[in-house]
Amino acid sequence: MNMKGKEMLGKGRTRSDTTPLLGKHKQQHQQPHPKIRFHSSPSACSHSISSPLFLEMAAAISSASSSPTSHCNVFLGVDVGTGSARAGLFDEEGKLLGSASSPIQIWKEGDCIEQSSTDIWYAVCSAVKAACSLANIDGEQVKGIGFAATCSLVAVDADGSPVTVSWSGDSRRNIIVWMDHRAVKQAEKINSRNSPVLQYCGGSVSPEMQPPKLLWVKENLQESWSMVFRWMDLSDWLSYRATADDTRSLCTTVCKWTYLGHAHMQHINEKDSRDMEACGWDDDFWEEIGLGDLVEGHHAKIGRSVAFPGHALGSGLTPTAAKELGLVAGTPVGTSLIDAHAGGVGVMESLPEKENDNEAICHRMVLVCGTSTCHMAVSRDKLFIPGVWGPFWSAMIPEYWLTEGGQSATGALLDYIIESHVASPRLANHAASQKTSLFQLLNSMLESMMRELQCPFIAAFTEDTHVLPDFHGNRSPIADPKAKGVVFGLTLDPSEQQLARLYLATVQAIAYGTRHIVEHCNANGHKIDTLLACGGLSKNALFIQEHADIIGCPIILPRESESVLLGAAILGAVAAKKYTCLSEAMKALNAAGQVIHPSTDSRVKKYHDAKYSIFRELYQQQLSQRSIMAQALA
C-alpha cells in the first residue's frame, strides 16, 4: 500500500482502482497529465482541472499574485498509489501547505494488472509542479524529498527504458501492479520448497510479493526476462529515476523480496547511514526456486546495495530530474518506503500526549486504509506469527521489528459492492444532486433508518446479512489467496435501503477481518491496545466507528489526513539532515487529531461478538465446501 490510502474524490468518495482503465482509443501518452487535483489543505474542496491551459493559467496566477511563501524548511512527499500520483508539501511542524494529484493509467485483464513507469513519472512531475504552485513554494525552498509507492514490480533495461511484462508485448506496460495475482502457481511452487527465508513472511510468500512475479516472467516471457537489467520496487525506481542511484530500501527488499534485513544489525549504530553492500540475500533461496541468475553480478539486477529509509541517495536530484520536477538539482532525496509503511511513519507517533517510553510504540497498530488495508505494528523482539508478514527488521522504523498484516481488498471491495448493486445508479444520482459522496449519503441514510425504525443502534441493521470480505483472497492471518468472498442473506429487495444494509455489513466484515488480525498478533506476542488510522477510508466516520466498536480499541486519527505523503516527506527531512534519525523526525512532525472511542453500550459488544463468531465460521464452511467439490472432481 499498498497500498496505499486512496485519494478522496469530491466530499469523501474514494477513487476505485477499477475506473482509470486505459481504453483502446488511448494509445500513446504524449504529455504530462492534464487533469490535476489541487488541495490547499486537508479540508479544502478539490477542483478538477480539465485542460493544460487552465493548469498553466493557475500556476501563472499563483506566481504573479505574490512572492513565494516564506518557510525556512519545506519537505516534499510523493506518493504513487494504484490510481494516482500525489505530491504534498509540509512545513517543519508537519503541517500540509498544499497538495495535488494526477491520475495514472492502469490495464486490467483478468488476474494481470499492469502500469507504465513512463506514465507514472509524467504524473509525478505534474503533481509536484501543481503542489508547488498551489502552496506558492518555489523549488529552492524544498529542502528534501521522499518517495512512497505501491509495492509494484518495475522492469527496465540497461538504458533505463521500460521492458514489457505484459502478454500484449506493449513496452509501456513494464510494471506488474501489487494486486496482480497472475503468479498464484509460482507462489505455491516457491512455498513448497520450505526455504528458511519464508519464516520471515508468515511461512509463505504471497502472489503479491516479488519472487513469484519474477518467476512468472521468467517462465512466460523469456525475451523480456533476458532484456531486463534492473528489477525494482516502484518506490525504489522513483528514487532511482530522481537521483540515478539504484540503492534499494530495506523496506522494499525486506518486505517484498525476502531480503534479510537483520544481516545489517551491525550498521545501526553508525551515525551517518551509508549505502550497505547487500549481504542479506539468501542465494540458496533464489537457486532453489529457479531464479539463480538473479544472484549474478553481486545481485546487480535486484540490488547490490541497500540503505535504511531516509538515507540520502547519490548527490540528490539529478539536473534532468530537477528540471522535470521544477525543483533544484542536488536537493536531497531519501531512500524510499512502500506506501503503507510511509503511512506508518506519518502517523505512528500521532498521539494526543507524547510519550517518552520507547516501548509504548509497541502497543500501537497503524491501519493504512485505502484500496487495501495494511496493518503495521512494531516490536523490540522478533515475533514469528503464522500467516502474517514479518518479522521485518528495520523495514519501517530502525531497530524495531515490523509485523505487517493486510487485507487485499477493502476500499476496492466497498466500491465493488456499491457499484454492482441495482440501486447504485439511483443512489449516485441522489449523491450528485446533493453534492455529496455515496459513502456520506449511505451513512446518513442509515442514521435516518435507525431513527425511523427505532433500531437500538446502527450496527443492528445487519443481523440477517453476513459478509466474508475475501473477494481477492485472504492476505492475513489465513494467508489463503484462493479464499473467496461470501455474502449471506441476500433477498430480492432492490431498494437503496437494502444497499445501505449491504454496505454496512461489508464495512463490518472488513472490521472483523482487522479484529482477527489484531487478536492473532496479540496471541503471538504483541500487546496491541491502540489503533491509529490513515488513508482514504479513515475519513469515513462510520468505517472508523465500526472498527472501534468491533475491535474494542480507541482509534486515533492524525491531525494531517495525508499521512502517507507526510511519511514520504519525513524521508526527505531525514535525508536533508534536519533530524538525526527517522524516529526523531516522526516525533517532531506527527500530530494527533480526533480520537474515536468504542461504544460503551454493552449490547453493541454482544452483537458484534455474535457476528464475529459467524464471520469466523464462514471461512471454515468454505474450506469444507472446497474439500467436497475437490473430491467430486477427483
XYZ file of C-alpha atoms in Angstrom:
634
model
C 0.000 0.000 0.000
C -0.418 -0.696 -0.848
C -1.211 0.137 -0.521
C -1.936 2.991 -0.332
C -4.558 5.353 1.151
C -6.990 6.026 -1.623
C -7.474 9.530 -2.934
C -10.769 11.078 -1.902
C -12.961 12.387 -4.703
C -15.223 15.320 -4.007
C -16.510 15.079 -0.449
C -15.354 11.690 0.686
C -15.902 9.444 -2.325
C -12.910 7.237 -2.956
C -11.473 6.611 -6.396
C -11.893 2.991 -7.347
C -8.910 1.235 -8.864
C -11.264 -0.230 -11.439
C -12.094 3.132 -13.012
C -8.975 4.645 -14.655
C -8.652 1.915 -17.272
C -6.766 2.602 -20.466
C -9.114 2.118 -23.402
C -8.030 1.087 -26.869
C -8.599 4.640 -28.054
C -5.867 5.965 -25.770
C -2.772 4.519 -27.353
C 0.056 6.908 -26.580
C 0.753 9.158 -23.632
C 2.150 12.316 -25.210
C 2.118 14.921 -22.459
C 2.056 15.185 -18.692
C -1.444 14.614 -17.355
C -3.851 17.457 -17.999
C -6.147 16.531 -15.107
C -4.644 17.754 -11.861
C -6.376 17.771 -8.500
C -5.403 20.598 -6.146
C -5.718 20.621 -2.367
C -4.699 23.691 -0.379
C -5.427 21.941 2.906
C -6.965 18.651 4.076
C -10.386 20.276 4.307
C -10.231 22.263 1.093
C -12.594 21.456 -1.730
C -10.903 19.749 -4.661
C -11.162 21.159 -8.173
C -10.809 19.098 -11.322
C -8.823 20.932 -13.954
C -9.729 19.714 -17.422
C -7.193 21.417 -19.642
C -3.433 22.033 -19.705
C -4.152 25.712 -20.404
C -6.112 26.013 -17.165
C -3.213 24.461 -15.261
C -0.754 26.890 -16.831
C -3.059 29.828 -16.036
C -3.488 28.675 -12.439
C 0.270 28.432 -11.988
C 0.772 31.839 -13.573
C -1.872 33.483 -11.388
C -0.361 31.916 -8.278
C 3.158 33.084 -9.067
C 2.047 36.515 -10.224
C -0.179 37.251 -7.245
C 2.533 37.139 -4.617
C 6.087 36.140 -3.945
C 6.780 32.621 -2.661
C 5.531 31.961 0.860
C 8.267 32.295 3.476
C 9.122 28.941 5.044
C 12.577 28.078 6.332
C 12.253 24.385 5.579
C 9.761 22.714 3.266
C 9.718 18.961 2.705
C 8.140 17.257 -0.298
C 6.454 13.875 -0.152
C 5.457 11.962 -3.287
C 3.059 9.030 -3.094
C 2.206 6.857 -6.093
C -0.921 4.850 -5.415
C -2.862 2.485 -7.612
C -4.898 5.186 -9.320
C -2.928 8.412 -8.964
C 0.372 10.095 -8.184
C 0.194 12.653 -5.388
C 2.563 15.296 -4.069
C 2.387 17.166 -0.761
C 4.481 19.942 0.769
C 4.914 20.151 4.548
C 6.484 22.733 6.831
C 8.851 21.981 9.716
C 5.890 21.398 12.049
C 4.459 18.704 9.796
C 1.585 20.868 8.542
C 0.391 20.396 4.991
C 0.973 23.508 2.869
C -0.553 22.171 -0.316
C -1.031 19.005 -2.334
C -2.035 17.922 -5.813
C -2.672 14.659 -7.609
C -2.612 13.381 -11.162
C -4.246 10.157 -12.427
C -2.197 7.265 -13.733
C -3.086 4.638 -16.297
C -3.803 1.025 -15.462
C -4.505 -2.043 -17.591
C -6.588 -4.874 -16.136
C -7.047 -8.173 -17.949
C -8.151 -10.962 -15.632
C -5.517 -11.542 -12.965
C -2.988 -9.424 -14.894
C -2.818 -5.797 -13.781
C -0.149 -3.542 -15.308
C 1.053 0.052 -15.398
C 3.690 2.203 -17.111
C 6.690 3.737 -15.350
C 6.880 6.443 -18.042
C 3.273 7.388 -17.441
C 3.820 7.405 -13.674
C 6.850 9.717 -13.908
C 4.844 12.185 -16.017
C 2.115 12.107 -13.368
C 4.633 12.659 -10.561
C 6.123 15.683 -12.333
C 2.680 17.158 -12.936
C 1.590 16.668 -9.334
C 4.817 18.133 -7.883
C 4.645 21.255 -10.052
C 0.964 21.738 -9.257
C 1.507 21.313 -5.500
C 4.345 23.856 -5.506
C 2.223 26.298 -7.476
C -0.749 25.939 -5.177
C 1.324 26.249 -1.991
C 3.229 29.193 -3.512
C 6.527 27.410 -2.884
C 9.460 27.651 -5.273
C 11.982 24.884 -5.865
C 14.705 26.440 -3.719
C 12.502 26.220 -0.640
C 12.183 22.453 -0.906
C 14.962 21.055 1.306
C 14.283 17.330 0.992
C 12.224 14.818 -0.977
C 10.915 11.347 -0.230
C 9.078 8.837 -2.392
C 6.497 6.236 -1.415
C 4.629 3.903 -3.732
C 2.732 0.678 -4.023
C 4.910 -2.435 -3.912
C 4.621 -2.956 -7.668
C 7.390 -4.533 -9.753
C 9.203 -2.408 -12.381
C 11.274 -3.788 -15.274
C 13.829 -1.635 -17.144
C 16.748 -2.342 -19.484
C 20.347 -1.121 -19.280
C 19.339 2.315 -20.586
C 16.529 2.638 -18.058
C 13.914 2.109 -20.757
C 10.800 0.057 -19.965
C 10.677 -3.666 -20.717
C 7.246 -5.198 -21.147
C 5.886 -7.592 -18.517
C 2.633 -7.996 -20.447
C 1.266 -10.738 -22.683
C 0.407 -7.874 -25.054
C 4.074 -7.110 -25.715
C 3.351 -3.392 -25.179
C 6.650 -1.930 -23.947
C 4.844 0.759 -21.970
C 3.355 -1.901 -19.726
C 6.503 -2.571 -17.695
C 5.004 -2.708 -14.183
C 3.254 -5.651 -12.554
C 0.927 -3.938 -10.083
C 0.982 -5.018 -6.445
C -2.531 -6.513 -6.554
C -1.795 -8.609 -9.682
C -2.480 -12.306 -8.961
C -1.045 -13.937 -12.096
C 1.636 -15.713 -10.059
C -0.504 -17.871 -7.742
C 1.010 -21.114 -9.088
C 4.518 -19.700 -8.836
C 3.845 -18.722 -5.207
C 2.691 -22.269 -4.478
C 5.847 -23.653 -6.103
C 8.069 -21.373 -4.029
C 6.238 -22.208 -0.810
C 6.619 -25.944 -1.437
C 10.394 -25.506 -1.050
C 10.039 -24.532 2.630
C 13.054 -22.237 2.450
C 14.207 -20.759 5.790
C 13.541 -17.239 4.463
C 9.810 -18.000 4.370
C 9.611 -17.841 8.161
C 10.070 -14.071 7.795
C 6.903 -13.665 5.732
C 4.446 -15.643 7.803
C 5.568 -19.025 6.458
C 4.699 -18.433 2.818
C 5.116 -15.868 0.076
C 2.041 -14.194 -1.381
C 1.482 -13.843 -5.144
C 1.562 -10.110 -4.375
C 5.271 -10.371 -3.454
C 8.086 -10.086 -5.984
C 9.690 -13.583 -6.168
C 6.526 -15.241 -7.584
C 6.090 -12.414 -10.096
C 9.720 -12.691 -11.180
C 9.364 -16.442 -11.630
C 6.219 -15.907 -13.697
C 8.046 -13.564 -16.082
C 10.929 -15.995 -16.477
C 8.568 -18.872 -17.212
C 6.262 -16.963 -19.559
C 8.110 -14.002 -21.130
C 11.616 -15.267 -21.800
C 12.525 -12.422 -24.172
C 11.600 -9.818 -21.576
C 13.460 -11.776 -18.906
C 16.671 -11.633 -20.940
C 16.285 -7.893 -21.639
C 15.756 -6.669 -18.067
C 18.798 -5.030 -16.492
C 17.103 -3.888 -13.272
C 14.117 -5.268 -11.406
C 12.944 -2.666 -8.876
C 10.126 -1.953 -6.474
C 8.215 1.076 -7.719
C 9.270 3.399 -4.879
C 12.933 2.435 -5.403
C 12.562 3.064 -9.126
C 11.182 6.546 -8.419
C 14.217 7.333 -6.251
C 16.494 5.907 -8.952
C 14.759 7.978 -11.636
C 15.259 11.077 -9.490
C 18.895 10.500 -8.445
C 20.447 7.867 -10.762
C 21.347 5.950 -7.560
C 19.893 2.416 -7.633
C 20.428 1.737 -3.927
C 17.396 -0.138 -2.672
C 15.423 0.401 0.510
C 15.441 -2.022 3.419
C 11.680 -1.504 3.421
C 11.022 -2.776 -0.090
C 13.648 -5.523 -0.224
C 12.856 -6.944 3.207
C 9.062 -6.789 2.918
C 8.592 -7.907 -0.687
C 11.789 -9.638 -1.861
C 12.685 -11.958 1.097
C 15.805 -9.892 1.860
C 17.036 -10.496 5.433
C 17.418 -7.014 6.856
C 18.786 -8.194 10.190
C 22.017 -9.011 8.374
C 22.708 -5.285 8.839
C 22.300 -5.055 12.601
C 25.956 -4.046 12.905
C 25.274 -0.921 10.842
C 22.555 0.540 13.047
C 24.930 2.438 15.330
C 26.617 4.284 12.500
C 25.873 7.985 12.811
C 25.774 8.549 9.066
C 23.792 5.751 7.475
C 25.563 4.710 4.290
C 24.907 2.531 1.318
C 25.388 -1.013 2.529
C 26.552 -3.899 0.416
C 23.589 -6.210 0.012
C 24.573 -9.043 2.327
C 21.016 -10.089 3.217
C 20.148 -12.003 0.058
C 19.801 -15.763 0.556
C 21.425 -17.114 -2.606
C 20.287 -20.674 -1.880
C 16.662 -19.485 -1.934
C 16.988 -17.934 -5.390
C 18.755 -21.051 -6.696
C 16.112 -23.362 -5.250
C 13.190 -21.555 -6.874
C 14.821 -21.390 -10.306
C 15.994 -17.777 -10.253
C 19.678 -18.343 -9.607
C 20.606 -15.973 -12.441
C 19.493 -13.077 -10.206
C 22.438 -13.825 -7.906
C 24.919 -12.987 -10.672
C 26.977 -9.786 -10.558
C 26.534 -9.370 -6.809
C 22.753 -9.299 -7.273
C 23.052 -6.441 -9.763
C 19.548 -6.905 -11.176
C 17.763 -6.919 -7.810
C 20.057 -4.753 -5.673
C 23.769 -4.614 -4.908
C 23.360 -2.076 -2.116
C 20.600 -1.215 0.344
C 20.044 1.560 2.871
C 17.853 2.462 5.825
C 14.749 4.527 4.946
C 15.633 8.223 4.749
C 19.294 7.695 3.813
C 20.410 10.411 1.376
C 20.801 8.928 -2.108
C 23.606 9.827 -4.507
C 24.096 13.555 -4.996
C 20.398 14.324 -4.681
C 18.224 15.256 -7.653
C 19.974 14.987 -10.988
C 19.827 18.090 -13.203
C 17.463 16.286 -15.576
C 15.061 15.139 -12.871
C 15.193 18.547 -11.171
C 14.169 20.276 -14.400
C 11.335 17.817 -14.976
C 10.044 18.279 -11.428
C 10.533 22.046 -11.325
C 12.971 21.741 -8.403
C 16.673 22.364 -7.757
C 19.448 19.941 -8.715
C 21.147 18.417 -5.706
C 18.083 18.551 -3.439
C 18.463 15.596 -1.016
C 16.331 12.534 -1.732
C 15.724 9.950 0.994
C 15.665 6.202 0.486
C 12.057 5.218 -0.118
C 9.251 3.406 1.664
C 6.337 1.312 0.459
C 3.230 3.496 0.630
C 1.628 1.714 3.578
C 4.878 1.901 5.514
C 5.122 5.606 4.751
C 1.655 5.879 6.253
C 3.016 4.184 9.358
C 5.881 6.667 9.567
C 3.429 9.538 9.044
C 1.042 8.504 11.805
C 2.694 6.152 14.336
C 3.677 8.999 16.718
C 0.411 10.944 16.302
C -0.579 10.876 19.977
C -2.663 13.359 21.995
C 0.156 13.347 24.554
C 3.717 12.499 23.599
C 5.274 9.521 25.367
C 8.971 9.157 26.094
C 8.743 5.408 26.684
C 10.336 3.652 23.714
C 8.268 0.551 24.448
C 4.923 2.400 24.202
C 5.087 2.365 20.419
C 4.913 -1.427 20.568
C 1.315 -1.226 21.841
C 0.085 0.533 18.699
C -1.054 -0.687 15.312
C -1.457 1.569 12.281
C -4.253 0.866 9.806
C -3.460 2.282 6.385
C -6.934 2.131 4.862
C -7.249 2.545 1.121
C -7.792 0.230 -1.832
C -6.480 -2.413 0.532
C -5.717 -2.111 4.236
C -2.290 -2.705 5.748
C -1.855 -3.331 9.474
C 1.534 -2.189 10.790
C 2.856 -2.982 14.279
C 6.399 -2.946 15.652
C 8.173 -4.790 18.440
C 11.564 -4.921 20.076
C 11.545 -8.702 19.939
C 11.475 -10.892 16.855
C 7.931 -12.294 16.727
C 7.093 -15.015 14.223
C 3.349 -15.021 13.507
C 1.889 -17.660 11.165
C 0.039 -16.117 8.238
C 1.264 -12.586 8.955
C 4.174 -10.990 7.107
C 7.344 -10.405 9.069
C 9.134 -10.009 11.295
C 10.995 -7.466 9.155
C 13.938 -5.805 10.887
C 14.165 -2.015 10.401
C 11.810 -2.179 7.418
C 9.788 0.776 8.689
C 11.334 2.155 11.906
C 15.058 1.475 12.505
C 15.834 -1.028 15.281
C 12.252 -2.281 15.517
C 10.890 -5.496 14.045
C 7.862 -4.865 11.831
C 4.784 -7.097 11.714
C 2.613 -6.472 8.659
C -0.912 -7.769 8.332
C -3.210 -6.892 5.496
C -6.495 -7.215 3.663
C -6.137 -7.250 -0.125
C -9.435 -5.536 -0.898
C -11.166 -3.052 1.407
C -11.844 0.254 -0.348
C -11.929 -1.685 -3.614
C -14.424 -4.104 -2.077
C -16.751 -1.343 -0.882
C -16.649 0.202 -4.353
C -17.472 -3.174 -5.896
C -20.360 -3.901 -3.526
C -21.921 -0.490 -4.106
C -21.366 -0.262 -7.860
C -22.654 -3.782 -8.584
C -25.992 -3.228 -6.791
C -29.084 -2.434 -8.841
C -29.793 0.668 -6.721
C -26.332 2.146 -7.281
C -27.184 4.394 -10.284
C -30.147 5.926 -8.436
C -28.044 6.463 -5.345
C -25.257 8.038 -7.407
C -27.748 10.488 -8.924
C -29.019 11.413 -5.465
C -25.463 11.947 -4.229
C -24.667 14.152 -7.216
C -27.787 16.243 -6.760
C -26.968 16.730 -3.075
C -23.289 17.417 -3.868
C -22.136 14.720 -1.503
C -20.443 11.326 -1.777
C -22.055 7.910 -1.960
C -20.447 6.981 1.353
C -21.792 10.057 3.108
C -25.221 9.515 1.608
C -25.275 5.887 2.751
C -24.115 6.858 6.233
C -26.857 9.489 6.505
C -29.418 7.026 5.168
C -28.511 4.510 7.875
C -28.873 7.155 10.575
C -32.305 8.117 9.252
C -33.356 4.472 9.079
C -32.267 3.970 12.685
C -34.484 6.818 13.860
C -37.467 5.866 11.711
C -37.369 2.165 12.579
C -36.359 2.795 16.195
C -33.400 0.469 15.856
C -31.289 0.356 19.062
C -28.035 1.041 17.169
C -26.956 1.252 13.528
C -24.966 -1.989 13.560
C -28.138 -3.999 14.253
C -29.369 -3.472 10.675
C -27.120 -6.346 9.562
C -28.485 -9.078 11.830
C -29.544 -11.099 8.758
C -26.644 -10.114 6.472
C -23.151 -11.552 6.895
C -20.159 -10.923 4.641
C -16.786 -12.651 4.287
C -14.642 -9.957 2.601
C -12.088 -12.265 0.931
C -13.135 -11.297 -2.606
C -9.431 -11.023 -3.572
C -8.189 -13.809 -1.327
C -7.075 -13.589 2.298
C -3.685 -11.979 2.874
C -3.659 -12.426 6.639
C -3.931 -14.066 9.036
C -5.139 -17.062 6.997
C -2.807 -16.393 4.043
C -5.065 -18.084 1.528
C -5.015 -16.394 -1.903
C -7.704 -18.856 -3.059
C -10.203 -17.687 -0.436
C -13.431 -16.323 -1.866
C -15.905 -13.704 -0.723
C -19.279 -14.617 0.747
C -22.498 -12.613 1.086
C -25.087 -14.398 3.238
C -28.661 -13.139 3.496
C -29.447 -11.752 0.044
C -33.046 -11.013 -0.924
C -34.888 -9.682 -3.982
C -35.167 -6.261 -2.387
C -33.726 -3.739 -4.938
C -34.074 -0.690 -2.691
C -31.462 1.831 -1.710
C -32.154 0.920 1.913
C -31.163 -2.680 1.231
C -27.960 -1.455 -0.426
C -27.261 0.579 2.716
C -27.581 -2.585 4.809
C -25.240 -4.495 2.494
C -22.750 -1.624 2.584
C -22.852 -1.620 6.393
C -22.394 -5.404 6.535
C -19.333 -5.076 4.287
C -17.834 -2.330 6.468
C -18.357 -4.596 9.473
C -16.800 -7.569 7.678
C -13.661 -5.544 6.981
C -13.535 -4.582 10.661
C -13.998 -8.227 11.711
C -11.032 -9.069 9.491
C -8.952 -6.454 11.288
C -10.115 -7.833 14.648
C -8.969 -11.289 13.518
C -5.537 -9.884 12.657
C -5.202 -7.966 15.953
C -6.264 -10.975 18.039
C -3.903 -13.252 16.119
C -0.963 -10.870 16.596
C -1.674 -10.478 20.319
C -1.934 -14.254 20.711
C 1.582 -14.485 19.263
C 3.408 -11.931 21.407
C 2.116 -8.472 20.538
C 0.318 -6.274 23.071
C -1.723 -4.024 20.780
C -4.292 -1.873 22.586
C -4.410 1.300 20.464
C -5.081 1.773 16.765
C -4.117 4.695 14.542
C -5.766 5.046 11.148
C -4.964 6.931 7.966
C -5.786 6.731 4.275
C -8.941 7.482 2.323
C -11.270 5.174 4.264
C -10.191 6.707 7.576
C -12.177 9.793 6.511
C -15.361 7.699 6.597
C -16.822 8.218 10.107
C -18.947 5.054 10.003
C -15.987 2.942 8.881
C -13.854 4.142 11.807
C -16.606 3.900 14.442
C -17.454 0.324 13.423
C -13.779 -0.599 13.707
C -13.555 0.910 17.182
C -16.723 -0.894 18.322
C -15.759 -4.248 16.814
C -12.114 -4.317 17.928
C -12.742 -2.602 21.261
C -9.813 -0.176 20.933
C -9.674 3.597 20.674
C -8.687 4.771 17.201
C -6.532 7.883 16.821
C -6.778 9.897 13.625
C -3.820 12.138 12.691
C -4.036 15.928 12.503
C -2.942 15.794 8.880
C -5.091 13.418 6.882
C -2.403 12.912 4.215
C -0.271 10.619 6.377
C 1.365 8.728 3.508
C 2.524 11.998 1.960
C 3.793 13.148 5.359
C 5.672 9.878 5.842
C 7.329 10.341 2.453
C 8.195 13.957 3.302
C 9.771 12.786 6.564
C 12.198 10.711 4.484
C 13.252 13.922 2.739
C 13.666 15.731 6.058
C 15.965 12.973 7.331
C 17.936 12.936 4.068
C 18.422 16.703 4.403
C 19.910 16.153 7.898
C 17.217 18.278 9.529
C 16.777 15.449 12.019
C 19.299 12.958 13.299
C 17.129 9.927 12.636
C 13.736 8.772 11.418
C 12.308 8.331 14.929
C 13.211 11.915 15.877
C 11.584 13.246 12.715
C 8.413 11.230 13.364
C 8.044 12.623 16.880
C 8.580 16.163 15.612
C 6.252 16.030 12.603
C 3.461 13.617 13.670
C 0.466 15.140 15.468
C -2.851 13.733 16.696
C -6.302 14.789 15.615
C -9.598 13.189 16.649
C -9.795 10.124 18.920
C -12.675 7.684 18.290
C -13.673 5.530 21.283
C -15.618 2.235 21.260
C -19.269 2.311 22.179
C -19.971 1.898 25.888
C -23.281 0.148 25.136
C -22.901 -3.479 26.245
C -25.496 -4.501 23.640
C -23.172 -3.333 20.851
C -20.334 -5.521 22.100
C -22.638 -8.543 22.496
C -23.984 -8.036 18.982
C -20.547 -7.807 17.353
C -19.202 -10.772 19.303
C -22.059 -12.839 17.871
C -21.496 -11.615 14.322
C -17.742 -12.156 14.648
C -18.312 -15.820 15.505
C -20.418 -16.170 12.344
C -17.688 -14.350 10.376
C -15.123 -16.914 11.505
C -17.467 -19.806 10.658
C -17.961 -18.612 7.074
C -14.366 -19.382 6.139
C -14.435 -22.789 7.842
C -17.580 -23.627 5.879
C -15.814 -22.558 2.698
C -12.939 -24.931 3.415
C -15.389 -27.781 3.919
C -17.211 -26.955 0.694
C -13.917 -26.707 -1.190
C -12.971 -30.175 0.008
C -16.330 -31.638 -1.015
C -16.031 -30.231 -4.537
C -12.426 -31.327 -4.887
C -13.490 -34.899 -4.085
C -16.338 -34.651 -6.577
C -13.943 -33.607 -9.335
C -11.192 -36.077 -8.402
